[in-house]
Coordinates of C-alpha atoms and ligand atoms in Angstrom, one line a residue:
M1 CA 103.0 161.4 -53.4
T2 CA 104.0 165.0 -52.8
S3 CA 101.7 167.6 -52.0
P4 CA 101.7 170.2 -54.9
L5 CA 101.9 172.9 -52.4
T6 CA 104.9 171.9 -50.5
D7 CA 108.5 171.1 -51.6
P8 CA 108.6 172.9 -54.8
P9 CA 111.7 172.1 -57.1
V10 CA 114.4 174.7 -57.0
P11 CA 112.8 178.1 -58.1
S12 CA 114.4 179.5 -61.2
A13 CA 114.0 183.3 -60.9
A14 CA 117.5 183.6 -61.5
D15 CA 117.2 182.2 -65.1
A16 CA 114.5 184.8 -65.8
P17 CA 115.2 188.2 -64.0
H18 CA 112.9 189.9 -66.2
S19 CA 110.1 187.8 -65.6
A20 CA 110.8 187.9 -62.0
A21 CA 110.5 191.5 -61.8
L22 CA 107.3 191.8 -63.7
L23 CA 105.5 189.0 -61.3
E24 CA 107.0 191.3 -58.3
R25 CA 105.2 194.1 -59.9
A26 CA 102.2 192.2 -61.0
R27 CA 102.0 190.9 -57.2
R28 CA 101.2 194.4 -56.1
V29 CA 98.3 194.7 -58.3
I30 CA 97.0 191.4 -59.0
P31 CA 96.7 188.7 -56.5
G32 CA 99.3 186.2 -56.7
G33 CA 100.6 188.2 -59.8
V34 CA 98.4 186.1 -62.4
N35 CA 94.7 186.5 -63.8
S36 CA 94.1 182.7 -63.8
P37 CA 95.7 180.7 -61.0
V38 CA 97.6 178.0 -62.8
R39 CA 99.7 180.5 -64.5
A40 CA 101.6 181.4 -61.4
F41 CA 103.6 178.2 -61.5
R42 CA 102.7 177.1 -57.8
S43 CA 102.9 173.3 -58.1
V44 CA 105.7 173.4 -60.3
G45 CA 107.6 176.3 -58.3
G46 CA 109.8 179.0 -59.7
T47 CA 108.7 182.0 -62.0
P48 CA 106.2 182.1 -64.3
R49 CA 107.5 183.5 -67.7
F50 CA 105.9 186.6 -68.9
M51 CA 105.3 186.2 -72.8
V52 CA 105.8 188.8 -75.2
R53 CA 105.7 187.1 -78.5
G54 CA 104.4 184.0 -80.2
L55 CA 104.8 183.1 -83.7
G56 CA 103.8 179.6 -85.0
P57 CA 104.9 177.0 -82.7
W58 CA 107.0 179.4 -80.6
L59 CA 106.9 181.7 -77.8
W60 CA 109.4 184.5 -76.6
D61 CA 109.6 185.7 -73.0
A62 CA 110.4 188.9 -71.4
D63 CA 114.0 187.5 -71.1
G64 CA 114.5 186.9 -74.8
E65 CA 114.4 183.3 -74.2
K66 CA 112.7 181.1 -77.1
Y67 CA 110.1 178.3 -76.3
V68 CA 108.4 175.5 -78.2
D69 CA 104.8 176.2 -77.0
L70 CA 102.8 173.0 -75.8
V71 CA 100.3 175.1 -73.8
C72 CA 98.6 177.1 -76.8
S73 CA 96.8 179.3 -74.7
W74 CA 95.3 176.0 -73.1
G75 CA 93.8 174.9 -76.4
P76 CA 92.6 177.9 -78.6
M77 CA 95.9 178.3 -80.7
I78 CA 95.3 175.4 -82.8
L79 CA 96.8 177.3 -85.7
G80 CA 99.5 178.4 -83.8
H81 CA 100.4 181.9 -83.2
G82 CA 99.8 184.7 -85.4
D83 CA 97.9 182.8 -88.1
A84 CA 98.1 185.2 -91.1
D85 CA 94.7 184.5 -92.1
V86 CA 93.3 185.1 -88.7
L87 CA 95.2 188.3 -88.0
R88 CA 93.5 189.7 -91.6
A89 CA 90.3 188.8 -90.5
V90 CA 90.6 190.5 -87.1
A91 CA 92.1 193.4 -88.4
E92 CA 89.3 193.8 -91.1
A93 CA 86.7 193.1 -88.5
A94 CA 88.5 195.7 -86.1
A95 CA 88.4 198.5 -88.8
S96 CA 84.9 198.2 -89.2
G97 CA 84.0 198.7 -85.5
F98 CA 85.3 196.9 -82.3
S99 CA 81.6 196.4 -80.6
F100 CA 78.3 197.5 -81.6
G101 CA 75.9 195.8 -79.0
M102 CA 73.5 195.1 -82.1
P103 CA 73.7 192.3 -84.0
T104 CA 76.1 191.6 -86.9
E105 CA 76.5 188.9 -89.7
R106 CA 79.7 187.7 -88.5
E107 CA 77.4 186.3 -85.4
V108 CA 75.2 184.5 -87.7
L109 CA 78.3 183.0 -90.2
L110 CA 80.1 181.8 -86.9
A111 CA 76.8 180.3 -85.4
E112 CA 76.1 178.6 -89.0
E113 CA 79.6 177.3 -88.7
L114 CA 79.1 175.6 -85.3
V115 CA 75.6 174.3 -86.2
S116 CA 76.8 173.1 -89.5
R117 CA 79.8 171.0 -87.7
V118 CA 78.1 169.6 -84.7
G119 CA 75.2 167.5 -85.7
P120 CA 72.7 167.6 -82.8
V121 CA 73.3 171.3 -82.1
E122 CA 70.1 173.3 -84.1
Q123 CA 70.8 176.5 -82.3
V124 CA 73.6 178.1 -80.2
R125 CA 74.1 181.2 -78.5
L126 CA 77.4 183.0 -78.2
V127 CA 78.8 184.0 -75.0
S128 CA 82.5 185.2 -74.0
S129 CA 84.1 182.4 -72.0
G130 CA 83.4 178.7 -71.3
T131 CA 82.4 179.5 -67.8
E132 CA 79.6 181.5 -69.1
A133 CA 78.8 178.8 -71.5
T134 CA 78.4 176.0 -68.9
M135 CA 77.0 178.6 -66.4
S136 CA 74.1 179.5 -68.9
A137 CA 73.5 175.9 -69.9
I138 CA 72.9 174.8 -66.3
R139 CA 70.7 177.9 -65.9
L140 CA 68.7 176.8 -69.0
A141 CA 68.5 173.1 -68.0
R142 CA 67.1 174.3 -64.7
G143 CA 64.6 176.5 -66.2
F144 CA 63.5 173.7 -68.8
T145 CA 63.3 170.9 -66.5
G146 CA 61.8 173.1 -63.3
R147 CA 64.5 171.0 -61.3
S148 CA 67.3 172.3 -59.4
V149 CA 69.9 169.6 -58.9
V150 CA 72.9 169.1 -61.1
V151 CA 75.2 165.8 -61.1
K152 CA 79.0 166.4 -62.0
F153 CA 82.2 164.3 -62.3
A154 CA 85.2 164.7 -59.9
G155 CA 87.8 166.0 -61.8
C156 CA 86.0 167.5 -64.4
Y157 CA 86.5 171.4 -64.8
H158 CA 83.7 173.4 -66.2
G159 CA 85.1 176.8 -65.5
H160 CA 84.6 178.6 -62.2
V161 CA 80.6 178.3 -62.2
D162 CA 79.6 178.2 -58.4
A163 CA 77.5 175.3 -58.8
L164 CA 80.4 173.5 -60.8
L165 CA 83.5 173.9 -58.9
A166 CA 82.7 171.1 -56.4
S167 CA 85.9 168.5 -56.7
A168 CA 86.9 170.4 -60.1
G169 CA 90.1 169.6 -62.1
S170 CA 92.4 172.1 -63.7
G171 CA 93.7 174.8 -61.0
V172 CA 91.4 173.3 -58.5
A173 CA 93.1 170.1 -59.0
T174 CA 96.6 171.7 -59.2
F175 CA 96.3 173.4 -56.3
G176 CA 94.6 170.7 -54.2
L177 CA 92.0 173.3 -53.1
P178 CA 89.1 172.0 -51.1
D179 CA 85.8 173.2 -52.7
S180 CA 86.1 176.9 -53.0
P181 CA 85.0 179.4 -50.2
G182 CA 82.5 181.7 -51.3
V183 CA 80.4 179.2 -52.9
P184 CA 77.5 179.2 -50.8
A185 CA 76.2 175.9 -49.1
S186 CA 72.8 176.3 -50.8
A187 CA 74.8 176.5 -54.4
A188 CA 77.0 173.3 -53.6
G189 CA 74.2 171.7 -52.1
E190 CA 72.4 171.4 -55.3
T191 CA 75.4 169.6 -56.9
I192 CA 76.1 166.1 -56.8
V193 CA 79.7 165.0 -57.5
L194 CA 80.4 161.2 -58.4
P195 CA 83.4 159.4 -60.0
Y196 CA 83.9 160.1 -63.5
N197 CA 83.4 156.8 -65.6
D198 CA 81.2 155.2 -62.9
L199 CA 77.7 154.5 -64.4
A200 CA 76.6 152.3 -61.4
A201 CA 77.0 155.6 -59.1
L202 CA 75.2 157.3 -61.5
E203 CA 72.3 154.9 -61.7
A204 CA 72.3 154.8 -57.7
V205 CA 71.8 158.4 -57.5
F206 CA 69.1 158.6 -60.2
A207 CA 67.2 155.8 -58.5
E208 CA 67.1 157.8 -55.4
R209 CA 66.8 161.6 -56.4
G210 CA 65.9 161.2 -60.4
D211 CA 63.0 163.5 -60.1
Q212 CA 65.0 166.5 -58.5
I213 CA 67.7 166.0 -61.2
A214 CA 67.9 169.0 -63.9
A215 CA 71.0 167.8 -65.8
V216 CA 74.2 165.6 -65.7
I217 CA 77.2 167.8 -66.9
T218 CA 80.3 165.9 -68.3
E219 CA 83.5 166.7 -70.1
A220 CA 82.9 165.0 -73.1
A221 CA 86.3 163.5 -72.5
A222 CA 87.9 164.6 -69.7
G223 CA 91.0 166.9 -70.2
N224 CA 91.4 168.7 -66.9
M225 CA 92.6 166.0 -65.0
G226 CA 94.9 164.8 -67.2
V227 CA 93.2 163.2 -70.2
V228 CA 90.5 160.6 -69.3
P229 CA 88.4 159.6 -72.0
P230 CA 85.0 158.1 -71.3
A231 CA 85.1 154.6 -71.0
P232 CA 83.1 152.8 -73.7
G233 CA 79.5 152.7 -73.2
F234 CA 79.7 155.8 -70.4
T235 CA 78.4 158.4 -72.7
D236 CA 75.9 156.1 -73.9
G237 CA 75.0 155.2 -70.5
L238 CA 74.4 158.9 -69.4
R239 CA 71.9 159.5 -72.1
R240 CA 70.1 156.4 -71.4
V241 CA 70.0 157.4 -67.5
T242 CA 69.2 161.0 -68.0
A243 CA 66.7 160.4 -70.8
R244 CA 64.7 157.9 -68.4
H245 CA 64.4 160.3 -65.7
G246 CA 63.7 163.4 -67.8
A247 CA 67.2 165.2 -66.9
L248 CA 69.0 166.8 -69.7
L249 CA 72.7 165.9 -70.5
V250 CA 75.2 168.6 -71.1
S251 CA 78.3 167.8 -73.1
D252 CA 81.0 170.2 -72.5
E253 CA 83.1 170.4 -75.3
V254 CA 84.8 173.6 -74.3
M255 CA 88.2 171.8 -74.5
T256 CA 87.5 169.1 -76.8
G257 CA 85.4 171.0 -79.2
F258 CA 86.7 171.2 -82.7
R259 CA 90.1 170.2 -81.4
C260 CA 89.5 166.2 -81.1
S261 CA 88.0 166.5 -84.6
P262 CA 86.2 168.9 -87.0
S263 CA 83.1 168.1 -84.7
G264 CA 84.9 168.0 -81.5
W265 CA 84.7 164.7 -79.2
L266 CA 81.5 163.9 -80.8
G267 CA 83.0 163.3 -84.0
L268 CA 85.3 160.9 -82.7
E269 CA 83.1 158.9 -80.4
G270 CA 79.9 159.4 -82.8
V271 CA 76.5 159.9 -81.4
P272 CA 75.6 157.3 -78.6
G273 CA 73.2 154.6 -79.6
S274 CA 70.6 156.2 -76.9
G275 CA 70.7 159.7 -78.4
A276 CA 72.7 162.5 -78.6
P277 CA 73.1 165.1 -75.5
D278 CA 70.5 167.8 -75.3
L279 CA 73.1 170.7 -74.8
F280 CA 76.9 171.5 -75.7
T281 CA 79.1 174.1 -74.5
F282 CA 82.1 175.3 -76.5
G283 CA 85.0 177.7 -76.1
K284 CA 88.6 177.8 -76.5
V285 CA 89.2 176.9 -80.2
M286 CA 86.2 178.4 -81.5
G287 CA 87.4 182.0 -80.2
G288 CA 90.8 181.5 -82.2
G289 CA 92.5 183.0 -79.1
F290 CA 89.9 185.6 -78.5
P291 CA 86.9 185.7 -76.0
A292 CA 84.4 183.9 -77.7
A293 CA 82.4 180.9 -76.5
A294 CA 78.7 179.1 -77.0
F295 CA 76.0 177.1 -75.7
G296 CA 73.6 175.2 -77.8
G297 CA 71.6 172.1 -78.6
R298 CA 68.2 171.1 -79.1
A299 CA 66.0 173.9 -80.4
D300 CA 63.0 173.1 -78.3
V301 CA 65.3 173.8 -75.3
M302 CA 67.2 176.8 -76.5
A303 CA 63.6 178.4 -77.0
M304 CA 63.3 178.6 -73.5
L305 CA 66.1 181.2 -73.9
A306 CA 65.2 185.1 -73.7
P307 CA 63.8 186.7 -75.9
E308 CA 62.0 183.6 -76.8
G309 CA 61.3 182.3 -73.6
P310 CA 61.7 183.3 -69.9
V311 CA 65.0 182.1 -69.1
Y312 CA 67.2 185.2 -68.9
Q313 CA 70.9 185.0 -70.5
A314 CA 72.7 188.1 -72.0
G315 CA 76.1 189.6 -72.8
T316 CA 77.5 193.1 -73.6
L317 CA 80.1 191.8 -75.6
S318 CA 78.7 188.5 -76.6
G319 CA 79.4 187.8 -80.3
N320 CA 81.9 190.8 -80.3
P321 CA 82.5 191.1 -84.0
V322 CA 86.0 190.9 -83.7
A323 CA 86.3 187.7 -81.6
A324 CA 83.8 186.2 -84.0
A325 CA 85.9 187.0 -87.0
A326 CA 88.9 185.4 -85.2
G327 CA 86.6 182.2 -84.3
L328 CA 85.1 181.9 -87.7
T329 CA 88.4 182.3 -89.7
T330 CA 90.1 179.6 -87.2
L331 CA 87.1 177.2 -87.6
Q332 CA 87.2 177.6 -91.4
K333 CA 90.9 176.6 -91.5
C334 CA 90.4 173.8 -89.3
T335 CA 90.4 171.3 -92.2
D336 CA 90.9 167.3 -92.3
E337 CA 94.4 168.1 -93.1
V338 CA 94.9 170.2 -90.0
Y339 CA 93.4 167.4 -87.7
A340 CA 95.7 164.8 -89.3
R341 CA 98.8 166.9 -88.9
L342 CA 97.9 167.7 -85.2
G343 CA 97.6 163.9 -84.9
T344 CA 101.0 163.5 -86.2
V345 CA 102.5 166.2 -84.0
A346 CA 100.9 164.7 -80.8
A347 CA 101.9 161.1 -81.6
T348 CA 105.9 162.4 -82.3
L349 CA 105.7 163.8 -79.1
A350 CA 104.0 161.1 -76.9
G351 CA 106.2 158.8 -78.7
A352 CA 109.1 160.3 -77.5
V353 CA 108.0 160.6 -74.1
E354 CA 107.0 156.8 -74.1
E355 CA 110.5 156.0 -75.4
S356 CA 112.6 158.3 -73.2
F357 CA 110.7 157.4 -70.2
T358 CA 110.8 153.8 -70.8
R359 CA 114.8 153.8 -71.4
H360 CA 115.1 155.8 -67.9
G361 CA 112.7 153.4 -66.0
I362 CA 110.4 156.4 -65.2
P363 CA 106.8 155.2 -64.5
H364 CA 104.3 156.7 -66.6
R365 CA 101.0 156.5 -68.7
V366 CA 100.1 158.4 -71.7
Q367 CA 96.3 158.8 -72.6
W368 CA 94.6 160.3 -75.1
A369 CA 91.3 162.0 -76.6
G370 CA 91.9 162.8 -80.4
S371 CA 94.9 165.0 -80.5
M372 CA 94.8 166.0 -77.0
F373 CA 97.0 163.9 -74.6
S374 CA 98.8 163.9 -71.5
V375 CA 101.4 162.1 -69.4
F376 CA 100.3 160.9 -66.1
F377 CA 103.6 160.2 -64.0
R378 CA 102.5 156.8 -62.8
E379 CA 101.7 153.5 -64.5
G380 CA 98.4 151.9 -65.0
E381 CA 95.1 153.2 -66.8
V382 CA 93.7 156.3 -65.2
V383 CA 89.8 156.3 -65.3
D384 CA 89.0 158.8 -62.5
Y385 CA 90.1 161.7 -60.4
D386 CA 91.4 159.4 -57.7
D387 CA 93.7 157.8 -60.0
A388 CA 94.9 160.9 -61.5
R389 CA 95.8 162.2 -58.5
D390 CA 97.8 159.1 -57.5
Q391 CA 101.0 160.1 -59.7
D392 CA 104.4 161.8 -58.9
V393 CA 103.8 165.3 -58.8
E394 CA 106.8 166.3 -57.6
R395 CA 108.7 164.3 -60.5
F396 CA 106.5 166.1 -62.9
G397 CA 107.6 169.3 -61.5
R398 CA 111.1 168.4 -61.9
F399 CA 110.5 167.4 -65.6
F400 CA 108.7 170.6 -66.1
H401 CA 111.8 172.7 -65.2
A402 CA 113.9 170.3 -67.1
M403 CA 112.0 171.1 -70.3
L404 CA 111.5 174.8 -69.4
R405 CA 115.3 174.9 -69.6
R406 CA 115.7 173.3 -72.9
G407 CA 113.1 175.8 -74.3
V408 CA 109.8 173.6 -74.2
H409 CA 107.0 175.2 -72.6
L410 CA 104.7 172.7 -71.1
P411 CA 101.4 173.4 -69.0
P412 CA 102.6 174.1 -65.5
S413 CA 100.6 171.0 -63.8
C414 CA 100.3 167.6 -64.3
F415 CA 96.4 167.6 -64.3
E416 CA 96.5 169.4 -67.7
S417 CA 96.3 168.1 -71.4
W418 CA 99.5 169.0 -73.6
F419 CA 98.1 171.1 -76.7
V420 CA 99.6 170.9 -80.1
S421 CA 99.0 173.3 -83.2
V422 CA 99.3 172.6 -87.0
A423 CA 102.0 175.1 -86.7
H424 CA 104.3 172.5 -84.9
D425 CA 106.6 172.0 -87.7
D426 CA 109.7 169.8 -87.7
E427 CA 112.0 172.0 -86.5
A428 CA 109.8 172.5 -83.5
L429 CA 109.2 168.8 -83.1
E430 CA 112.6 167.9 -83.1
H431 CA 113.6 170.7 -80.7
A432 CA 111.0 169.0 -78.3
V433 CA 111.7 165.7 -79.0
R434 CA 115.3 166.4 -78.1
A435 CA 114.2 167.9 -75.0
I436 CA 112.0 165.3 -73.8
A437 CA 115.0 163.0 -74.1
G438 CA 117.6 165.2 -72.1
S439 CA 114.8 165.9 -69.6
A440 CA 114.2 162.3 -69.0
A441 CA 117.7 161.6 -68.4
E442 CA 117.8 164.4 -65.9
I443 CA 114.9 163.4 -63.9
A444 CA 115.7 159.6 -63.9
Ligands
PLP501 C1 88.3 175.9 -70.1 C2 87.1 175.0 -69.7 C3 86.3 175.9 -69.2 C4 86.1 177.1 -68.7 O1 86.2 177.9 -70.0 P1 86.9 179.4 -69.7 O2 87.1 180.1 -71.0 O3 88.4 179.5 -69.1 O4 86.0 179.9 -68.8 C5 84.9 175.1 -69.2 N1 84.7 173.5 -69.1 C6 86.1 173.0 -70.0 C7 85.9 171.4 -70.2 C8 87.3 173.8 -69.9 O5 88.3 173.1 -70.2

């Protein structure tokens, strides 16, 4: 195994002079030149491509290169780029005013859409990012229970909330960072980190500290250490143990929500036999590419929020009318046919990986959560973060660049899901499948 920070593959600045120049300028005024760390390509080496345009499944960068987009803004662009209906809704909303700081009907419509899709969610509050959603859900759980300890699972990413950064996935995994400096010991000390899919560890912690635990937060299906779905019975076990000890269960569906199914991971797995989670968090798809996210759940818990109750939570731009219009129109267009097509697109790509990697003897493991999938550069089932980290990161870096040169933009980390859209038509798929075959041959 190679550390993601050493021995990067050959940089490709020469292939992307305009992006390289933009990165140099950006680095003077933005730390690392990027506004979210994984964008910097550190784990794969080379120059991040500055994008100038997206349409359907395609992206164009500052050097005029064209790519099949398998990042889809890390999930939100489920309809592809520049969807005409979303564009119209956004333009209409913007024409009526960008932001009022007062309630609007669009917020009600978006909240109704969320509540109608996810049965156990009786009420939601809109926020502007997934991080805000999980931060607020944790505060609410602490306020509701009067307890302070939070349990999370290693490799699960819930945004960059102080209490939830410990052993987080996504960029924290990509960079192999220790728990982040700047998080006070007092915040980290209230967080217990357990291995994902390990109910025995959960039972043991609850046996010892059950009366101090406000909540267990979990990714409904983990997607930030690569895709690691919950083992059969895991979600149900979380519900059973938390309920027995009076702790809340928070299901983080920021990534899976409205992507895995019309009602997220819950729609695929069903409500656990022991009951539904108390709180859910949403983001990504529900913003349609704009900053909109939400947390919600049981009405009696949500009633603790100000102004109904004492737990404070607020936002100048929360429920922003332009973002709400984008999110609402995106969700309204996410029909059963859309989910069926996402499944076909994902199966085509994953099938091509399986076939090409097998042909060239490249160890691999593909794992699924609905149409979310990822490719681990190792063999054998991946059930937790230790498994996920035990893969050939360096070989992924070479595959990533082989794909990029062939006009396919993968997430620049092997700890991320591949995201597809309904706009990935046969032309884009054929292009991607050819790139997979060629890239597999190159890295064999
Ligand atoms: C992306 C993500 C977040 C954070 O959302 P942001 O909008 O980036 O703050 C939280 N939880 C999960 C599961 C995510 O995938």
